[in-house]
Backbone as a ProteinNet text record, in pm:
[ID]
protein_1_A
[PRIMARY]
XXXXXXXXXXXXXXXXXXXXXXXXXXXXXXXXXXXXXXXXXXXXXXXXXXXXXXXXXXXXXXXXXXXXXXXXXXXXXXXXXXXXXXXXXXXXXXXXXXXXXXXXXXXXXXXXXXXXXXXXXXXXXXXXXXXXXXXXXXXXXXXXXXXXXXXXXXXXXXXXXXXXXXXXXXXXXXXXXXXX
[TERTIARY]
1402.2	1347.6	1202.1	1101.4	1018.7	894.3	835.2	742.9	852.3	892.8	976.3	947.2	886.2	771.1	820.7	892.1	906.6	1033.9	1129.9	1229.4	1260.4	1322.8	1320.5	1474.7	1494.4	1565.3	1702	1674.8	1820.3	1884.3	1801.2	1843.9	1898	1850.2	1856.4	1992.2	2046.9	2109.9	2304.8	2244.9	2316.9	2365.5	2278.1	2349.6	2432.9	2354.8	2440.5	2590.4	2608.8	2763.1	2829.6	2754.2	2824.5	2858.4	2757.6	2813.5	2930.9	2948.3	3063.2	3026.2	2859.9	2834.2	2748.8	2863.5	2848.5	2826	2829.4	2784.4	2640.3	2572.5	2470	2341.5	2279.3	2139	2000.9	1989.5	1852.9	1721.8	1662.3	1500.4	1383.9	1313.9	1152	1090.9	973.8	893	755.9	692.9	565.7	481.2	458	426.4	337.4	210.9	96.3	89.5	55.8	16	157.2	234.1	396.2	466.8	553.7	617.4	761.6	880.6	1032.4	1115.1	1225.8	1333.2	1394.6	1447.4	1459.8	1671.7	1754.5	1857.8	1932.1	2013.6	2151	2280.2	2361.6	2459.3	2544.4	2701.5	2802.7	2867.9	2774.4	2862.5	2747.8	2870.2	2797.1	2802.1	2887.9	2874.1	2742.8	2674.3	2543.2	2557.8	2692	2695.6	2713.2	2810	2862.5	2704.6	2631.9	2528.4	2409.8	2403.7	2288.1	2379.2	2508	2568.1	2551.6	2510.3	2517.9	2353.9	2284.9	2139.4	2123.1	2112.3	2149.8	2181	2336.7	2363.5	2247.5	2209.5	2133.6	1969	1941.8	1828	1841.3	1953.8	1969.3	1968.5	1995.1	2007.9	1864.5	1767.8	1609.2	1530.2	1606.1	1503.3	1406.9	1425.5	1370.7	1433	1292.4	1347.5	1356.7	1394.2	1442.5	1333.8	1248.2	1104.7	1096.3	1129.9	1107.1	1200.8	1310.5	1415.3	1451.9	1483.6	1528.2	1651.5	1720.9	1875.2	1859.8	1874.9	1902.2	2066.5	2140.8	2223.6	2249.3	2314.1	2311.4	2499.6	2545	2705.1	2777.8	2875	2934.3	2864.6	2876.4	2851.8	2667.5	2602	2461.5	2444	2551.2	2581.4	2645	2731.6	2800.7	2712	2599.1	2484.2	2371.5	2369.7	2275.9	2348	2465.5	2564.7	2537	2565.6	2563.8	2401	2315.9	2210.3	2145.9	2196.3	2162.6	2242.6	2342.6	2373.1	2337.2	2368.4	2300.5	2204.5	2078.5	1973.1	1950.2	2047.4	2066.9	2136.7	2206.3	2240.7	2108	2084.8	1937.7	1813.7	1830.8	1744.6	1782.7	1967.3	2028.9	1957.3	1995.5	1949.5	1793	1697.8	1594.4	1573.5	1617.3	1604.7	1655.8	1750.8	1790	1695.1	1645.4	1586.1	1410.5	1389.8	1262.3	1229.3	1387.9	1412.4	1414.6	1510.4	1520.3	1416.8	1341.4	1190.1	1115	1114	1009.4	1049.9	1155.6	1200.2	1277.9	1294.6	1360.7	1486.6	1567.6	1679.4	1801.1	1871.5	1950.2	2034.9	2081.8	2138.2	2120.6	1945	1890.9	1876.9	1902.8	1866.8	2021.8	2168.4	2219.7	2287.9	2235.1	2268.3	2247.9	2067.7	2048	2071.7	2099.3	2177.5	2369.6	2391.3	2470.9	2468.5	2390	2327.1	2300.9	2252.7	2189.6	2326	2403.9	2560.3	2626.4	2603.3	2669.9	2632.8	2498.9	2427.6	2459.8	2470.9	2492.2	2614.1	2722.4	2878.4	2865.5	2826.4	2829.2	2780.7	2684.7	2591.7	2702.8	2724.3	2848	2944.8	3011.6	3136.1	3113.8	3045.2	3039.8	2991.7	2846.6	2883.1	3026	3108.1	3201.5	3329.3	3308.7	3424.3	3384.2	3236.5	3222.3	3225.1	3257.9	3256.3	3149.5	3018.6	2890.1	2917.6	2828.6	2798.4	2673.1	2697.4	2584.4	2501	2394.8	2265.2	2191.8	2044.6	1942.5	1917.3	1871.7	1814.9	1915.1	2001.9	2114.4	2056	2068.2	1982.6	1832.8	1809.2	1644.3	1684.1	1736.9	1784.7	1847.5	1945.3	1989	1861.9	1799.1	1663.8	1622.8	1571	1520.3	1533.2	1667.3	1780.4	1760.7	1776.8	1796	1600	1530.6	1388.9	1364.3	1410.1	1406.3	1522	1623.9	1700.2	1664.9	1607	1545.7	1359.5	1346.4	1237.4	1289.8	1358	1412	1474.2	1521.8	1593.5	1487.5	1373.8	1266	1164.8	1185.5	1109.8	1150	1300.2	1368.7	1396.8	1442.6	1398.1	1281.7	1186.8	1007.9	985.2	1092.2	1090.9	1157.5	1287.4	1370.3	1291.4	1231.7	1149.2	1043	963.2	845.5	904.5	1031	1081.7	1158.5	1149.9	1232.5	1111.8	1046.1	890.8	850.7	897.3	954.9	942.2	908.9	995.3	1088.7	1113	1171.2	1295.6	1331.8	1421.3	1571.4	1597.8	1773.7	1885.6	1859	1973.9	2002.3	2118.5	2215.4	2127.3	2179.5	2081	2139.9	2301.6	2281.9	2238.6	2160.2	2106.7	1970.6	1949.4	1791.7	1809.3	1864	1850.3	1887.8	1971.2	1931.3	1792.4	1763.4	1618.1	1553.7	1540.9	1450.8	1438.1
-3409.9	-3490.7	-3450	-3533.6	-3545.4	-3583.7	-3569.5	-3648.5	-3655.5	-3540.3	-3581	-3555.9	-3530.4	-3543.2	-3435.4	-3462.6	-3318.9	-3227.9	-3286.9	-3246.8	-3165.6	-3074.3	-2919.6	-2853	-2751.2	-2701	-2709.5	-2619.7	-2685.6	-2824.6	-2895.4	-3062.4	-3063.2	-3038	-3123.5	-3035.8	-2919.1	-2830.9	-2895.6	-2936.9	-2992.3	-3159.1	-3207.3	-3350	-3324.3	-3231.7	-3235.6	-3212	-3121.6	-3076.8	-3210.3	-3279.5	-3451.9	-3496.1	-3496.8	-3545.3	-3480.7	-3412.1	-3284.5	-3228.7	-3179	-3065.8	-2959.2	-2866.6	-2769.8	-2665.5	-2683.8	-2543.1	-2571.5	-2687.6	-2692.3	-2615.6	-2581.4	-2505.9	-2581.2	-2541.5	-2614.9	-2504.2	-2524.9	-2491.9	-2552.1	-2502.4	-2608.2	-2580.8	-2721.9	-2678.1	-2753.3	-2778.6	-2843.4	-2835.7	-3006.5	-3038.6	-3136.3	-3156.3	-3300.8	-3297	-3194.3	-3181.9	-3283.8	-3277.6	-3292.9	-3206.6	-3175.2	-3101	-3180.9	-3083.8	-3153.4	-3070.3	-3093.2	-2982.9	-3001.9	-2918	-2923.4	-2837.6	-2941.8	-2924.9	-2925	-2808.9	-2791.1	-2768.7	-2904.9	-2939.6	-2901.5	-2902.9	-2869.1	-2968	-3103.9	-3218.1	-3268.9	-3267.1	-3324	-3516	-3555	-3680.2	-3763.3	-3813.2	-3890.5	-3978.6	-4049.4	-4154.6	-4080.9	-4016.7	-3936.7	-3858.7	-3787.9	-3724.2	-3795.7	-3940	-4084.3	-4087.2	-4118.1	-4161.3	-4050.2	-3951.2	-3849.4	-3835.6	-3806.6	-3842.6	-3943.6	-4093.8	-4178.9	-4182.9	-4119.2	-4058.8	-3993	-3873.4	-3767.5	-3875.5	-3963.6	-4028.3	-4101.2	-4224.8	-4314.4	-4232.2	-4099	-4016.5	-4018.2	-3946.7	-3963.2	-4061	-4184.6	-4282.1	-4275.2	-4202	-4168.5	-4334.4	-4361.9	-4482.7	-4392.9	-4484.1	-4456.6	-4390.3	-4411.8	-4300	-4208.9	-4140.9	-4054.4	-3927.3	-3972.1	-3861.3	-3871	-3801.5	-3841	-3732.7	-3795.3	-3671.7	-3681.9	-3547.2	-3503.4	-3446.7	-3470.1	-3422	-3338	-3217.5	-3141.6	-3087.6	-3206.9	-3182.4	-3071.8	-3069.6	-3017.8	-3045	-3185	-3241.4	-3135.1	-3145.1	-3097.4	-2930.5	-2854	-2730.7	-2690.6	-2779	-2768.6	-2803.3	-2922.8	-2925.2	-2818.1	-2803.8	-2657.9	-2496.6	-2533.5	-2404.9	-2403.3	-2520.6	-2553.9	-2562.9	-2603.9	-2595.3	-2424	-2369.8	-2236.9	-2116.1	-2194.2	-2120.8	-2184.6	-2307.5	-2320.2	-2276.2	-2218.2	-2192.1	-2049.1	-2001.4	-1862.9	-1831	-1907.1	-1925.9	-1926	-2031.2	-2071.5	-1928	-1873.2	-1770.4	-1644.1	-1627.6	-1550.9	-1537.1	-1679.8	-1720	-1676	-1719.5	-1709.6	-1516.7	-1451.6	-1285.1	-1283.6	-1319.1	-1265.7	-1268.9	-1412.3	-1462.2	-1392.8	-1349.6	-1278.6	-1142.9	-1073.5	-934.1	-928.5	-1019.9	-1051.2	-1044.4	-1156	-1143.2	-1038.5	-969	-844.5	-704.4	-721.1	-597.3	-626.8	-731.2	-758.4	-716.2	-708.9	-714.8	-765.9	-890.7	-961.8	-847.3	-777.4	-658.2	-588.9	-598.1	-561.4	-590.5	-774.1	-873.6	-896.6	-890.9	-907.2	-783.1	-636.2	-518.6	-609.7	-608.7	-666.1	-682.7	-813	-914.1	-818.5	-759	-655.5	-610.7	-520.4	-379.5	-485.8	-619.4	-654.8	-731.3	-776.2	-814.2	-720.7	-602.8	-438.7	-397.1	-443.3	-397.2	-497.8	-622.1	-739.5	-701	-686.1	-645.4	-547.1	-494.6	-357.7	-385	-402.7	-446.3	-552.4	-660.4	-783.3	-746.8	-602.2	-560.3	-509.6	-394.7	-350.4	-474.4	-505.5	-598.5	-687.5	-760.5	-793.8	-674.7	-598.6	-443.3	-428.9	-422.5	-371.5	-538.6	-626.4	-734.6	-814.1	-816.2	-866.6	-979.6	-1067	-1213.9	-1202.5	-1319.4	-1340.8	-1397.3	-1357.5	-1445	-1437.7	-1588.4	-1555.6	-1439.3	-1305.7	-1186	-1112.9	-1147.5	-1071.5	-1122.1	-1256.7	-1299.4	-1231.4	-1249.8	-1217.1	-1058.7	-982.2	-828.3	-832.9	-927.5	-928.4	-981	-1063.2	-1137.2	-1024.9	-903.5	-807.7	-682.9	-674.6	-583.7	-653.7	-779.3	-831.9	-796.5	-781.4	-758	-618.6	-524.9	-383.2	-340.7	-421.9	-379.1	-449.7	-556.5	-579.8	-525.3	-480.6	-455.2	-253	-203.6	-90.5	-78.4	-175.5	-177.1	-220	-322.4	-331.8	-187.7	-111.1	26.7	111.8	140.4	201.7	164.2	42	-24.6	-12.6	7.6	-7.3	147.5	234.9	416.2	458.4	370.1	404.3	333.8	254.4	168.8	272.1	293.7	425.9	588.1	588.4	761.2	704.7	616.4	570.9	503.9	564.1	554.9	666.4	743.4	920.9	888.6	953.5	954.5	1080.5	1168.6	1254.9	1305.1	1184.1	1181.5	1209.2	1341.9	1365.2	1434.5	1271.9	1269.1	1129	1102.4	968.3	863.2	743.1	650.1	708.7	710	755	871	1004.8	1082.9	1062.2	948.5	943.1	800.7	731.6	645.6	745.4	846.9	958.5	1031.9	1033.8	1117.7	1001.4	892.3	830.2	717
9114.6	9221.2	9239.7	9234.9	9299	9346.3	9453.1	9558.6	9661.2	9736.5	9804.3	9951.3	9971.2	10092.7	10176.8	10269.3	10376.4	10400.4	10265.3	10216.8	10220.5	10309.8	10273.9	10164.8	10141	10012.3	10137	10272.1	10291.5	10327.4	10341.2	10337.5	10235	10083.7	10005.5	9962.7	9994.2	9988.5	10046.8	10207	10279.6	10187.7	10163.2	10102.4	9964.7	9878.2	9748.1	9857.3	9931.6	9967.9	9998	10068.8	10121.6	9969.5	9888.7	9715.2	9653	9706.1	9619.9	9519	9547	9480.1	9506.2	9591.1	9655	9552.2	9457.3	9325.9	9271.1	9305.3	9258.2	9286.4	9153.5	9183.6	9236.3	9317.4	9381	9381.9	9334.5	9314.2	9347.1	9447.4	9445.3	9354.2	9315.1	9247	9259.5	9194.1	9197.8	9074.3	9044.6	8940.4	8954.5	8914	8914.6	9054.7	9148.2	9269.9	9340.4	9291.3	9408.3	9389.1	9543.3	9554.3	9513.8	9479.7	9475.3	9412.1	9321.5	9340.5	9172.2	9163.2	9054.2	9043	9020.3	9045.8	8927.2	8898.7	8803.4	8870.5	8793.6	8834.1	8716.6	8757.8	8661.8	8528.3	8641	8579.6	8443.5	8348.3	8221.5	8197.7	8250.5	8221.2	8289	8203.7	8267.7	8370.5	8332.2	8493.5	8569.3	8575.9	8713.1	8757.9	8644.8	8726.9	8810.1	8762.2	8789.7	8921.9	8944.6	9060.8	9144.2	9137.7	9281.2	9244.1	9220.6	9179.1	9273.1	9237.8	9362	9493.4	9509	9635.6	9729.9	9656	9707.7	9747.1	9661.4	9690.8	9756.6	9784.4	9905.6	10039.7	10063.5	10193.9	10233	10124.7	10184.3	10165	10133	10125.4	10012.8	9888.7	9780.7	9679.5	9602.4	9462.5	9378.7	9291.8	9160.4	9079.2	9070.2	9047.8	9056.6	9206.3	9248.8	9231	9069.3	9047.1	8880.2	8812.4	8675.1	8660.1	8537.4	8533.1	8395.7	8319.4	8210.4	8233.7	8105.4	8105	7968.1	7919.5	7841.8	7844	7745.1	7742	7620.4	7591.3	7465.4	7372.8	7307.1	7155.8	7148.4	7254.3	7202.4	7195.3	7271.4	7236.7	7091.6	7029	6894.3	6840.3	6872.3	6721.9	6751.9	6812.4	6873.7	6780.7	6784.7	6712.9	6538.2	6513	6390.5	6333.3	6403	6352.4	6341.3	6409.7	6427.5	6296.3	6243	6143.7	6021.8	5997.1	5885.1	5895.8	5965.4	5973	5937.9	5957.2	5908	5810.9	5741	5627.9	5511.2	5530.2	5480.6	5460	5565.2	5595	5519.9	5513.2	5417.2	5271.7	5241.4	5087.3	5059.7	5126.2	5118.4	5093.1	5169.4	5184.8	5065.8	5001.9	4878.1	4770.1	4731.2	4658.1	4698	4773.7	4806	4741.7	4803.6	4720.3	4587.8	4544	4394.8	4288.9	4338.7	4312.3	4337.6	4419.2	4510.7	4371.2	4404.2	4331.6	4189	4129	4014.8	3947	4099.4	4091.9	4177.5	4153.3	4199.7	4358.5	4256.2	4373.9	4469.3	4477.6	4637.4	4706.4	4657.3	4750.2	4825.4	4734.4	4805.6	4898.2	4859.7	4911.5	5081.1	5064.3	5186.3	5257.9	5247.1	5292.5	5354	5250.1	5346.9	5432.4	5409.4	5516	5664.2	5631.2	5693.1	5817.6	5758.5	5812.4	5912.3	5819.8	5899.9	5998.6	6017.2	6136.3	6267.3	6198.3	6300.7	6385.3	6288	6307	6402.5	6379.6	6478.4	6604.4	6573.4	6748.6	6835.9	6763.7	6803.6	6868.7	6777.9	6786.7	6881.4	6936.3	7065.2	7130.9	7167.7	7266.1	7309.1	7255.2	7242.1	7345.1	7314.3	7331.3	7470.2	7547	7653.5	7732.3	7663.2	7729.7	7816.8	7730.3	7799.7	7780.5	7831.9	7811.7	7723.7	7647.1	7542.1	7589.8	7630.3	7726.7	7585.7	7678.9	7559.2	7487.5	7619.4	7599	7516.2	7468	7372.6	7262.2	7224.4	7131.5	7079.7	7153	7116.5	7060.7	7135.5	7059.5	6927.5	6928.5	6769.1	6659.1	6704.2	6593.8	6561.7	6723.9	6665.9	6587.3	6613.4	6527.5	6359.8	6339.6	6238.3	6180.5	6283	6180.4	6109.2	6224.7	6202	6083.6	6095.2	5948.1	5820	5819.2	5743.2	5670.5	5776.2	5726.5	5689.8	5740.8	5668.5	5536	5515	5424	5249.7	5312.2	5217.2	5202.2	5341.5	5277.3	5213.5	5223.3	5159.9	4986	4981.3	4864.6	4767.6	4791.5	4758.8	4761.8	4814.7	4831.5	4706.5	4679.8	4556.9	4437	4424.7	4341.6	4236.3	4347.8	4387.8	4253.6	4323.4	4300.3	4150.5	4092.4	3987	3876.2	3881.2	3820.6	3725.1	3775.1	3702.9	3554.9	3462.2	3363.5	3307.3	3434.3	3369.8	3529.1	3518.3	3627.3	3575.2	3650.1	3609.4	3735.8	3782.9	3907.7	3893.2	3972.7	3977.3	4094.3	4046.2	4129.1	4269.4	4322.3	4430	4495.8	4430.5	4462.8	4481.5	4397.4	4410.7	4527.9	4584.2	4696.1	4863.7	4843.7	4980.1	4965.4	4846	4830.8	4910	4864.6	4927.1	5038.4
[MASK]
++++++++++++++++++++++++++++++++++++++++++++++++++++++++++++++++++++++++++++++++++++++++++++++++++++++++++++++++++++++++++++++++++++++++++++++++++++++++++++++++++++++++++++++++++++

C-alpha cells in the first residue's frame, strides 16, 4: 500500500484483523516521497490476496492505485529449488573440468568435487541434528564453506604438484600428499 495519507500501522493493523488476517506482517515504509505499508500475508492464492487487498482499501477509501499484491506460492519455490541445483550441478562439472585441466589429471578434479561433498555433509548433518532452520544466512555460510574448501583443496593440490617435481622422490603418493 501506498500514498496512504494518515494511515497509521495500528489502523491498518486493526482492519487486516476485520479481513481475517490477524498473522499478517505490517511494515511502514516510504518510497518516491510517499509514505505506506508494506504487508506479508500467509495467503498464497492471488485472488484471495487482491480480495482482502481490496477489503483493507475499501476501509480507507484508498483506489486501486494506491495498492499492488504480489504473490509468491509453491510452484515458484520448487522452480527456485530446482534451478538452484541444477545450478550446482553445473558448477560441479565445471570444478572438475577446471582441475582436470589445471592439474592434468581427471582425479583431482573429481577428488574435489569429493572433499568438496564431505564438507557440505557434515556442516548439513549437524545443522540438521541441532535442528536449525535453514535461513538465507545458513546459506550464505555454506557458499562460504563451499569457497574455503575449495579453494583448500586447489592449494593443497598445486602443494602435491610442487613436491612431485623431485626427481629423486622415494615415498608413496600418500606420504607425499600429508607432506604436503
Amino acid at each position: 500500500f501506498h500514498d496512504t495519507g494518515d494511515v497509521t500501522i495500528d489502523q491498518m493493523r486493526s482492519v487486516f484483523n476485520e479481513a481475517g488476517q490477524s498473522e499478517a506482517t505490517i511494515q511502514t515504509t516510504y518510497s518516491d516521497g510517499e509514505e505506506g505499508f508494506l504487508v506479508r500475508m500467509t495467503v498464497t492464492d492471488a485472488q484471495e490476496a487482491a480480495a482482502v487487498a481490496n477489503q483493507v482499501a475499501d476501509q480507507f477509501g484508498l483506489s486501486a492505485e494506491n495498492f499492488e499484491v504480489t504473490t509468491i506460492g509453491p510452484d515458484w519455490g520448487a522452480s527456485v529449488i530446482q534451478q538452484s541445483l541444477i545450478a550446482f550441478l553445473v558448477s560441479l562439472v565445471l570444478i572438475i573440468i577446471y582441475i582436470t585441466i589445471r592439474f592434468r589429471e581427471y582425479k583431482m578434479g573429481i577428488t574435489a568435487v569429493i572433499v568438496l561433498l564431505h564438507d557440505l555433509i557434515i556442516v548439513v548433518g549437524i545443522y540438521a541434528l541441532v535442528g536449525r532452520e535453514f535461513t538465507p544466512n545458513a546459506v550464505a555460510a555454506l557458499l562460504t564453506i563451499i569457497g574455503y574448501s575449495l579453494y583448500d583443496t586447489v592449494v593443497v593440490f598445486h602443494r602435491i604438484n610442487d613436491n612431485m617435481q623431485g626427481e629423486e622422490i622415494r615415498c608413496t603418493f600418500f606420504t607425499m600428499a600429508n607432506h604436503s
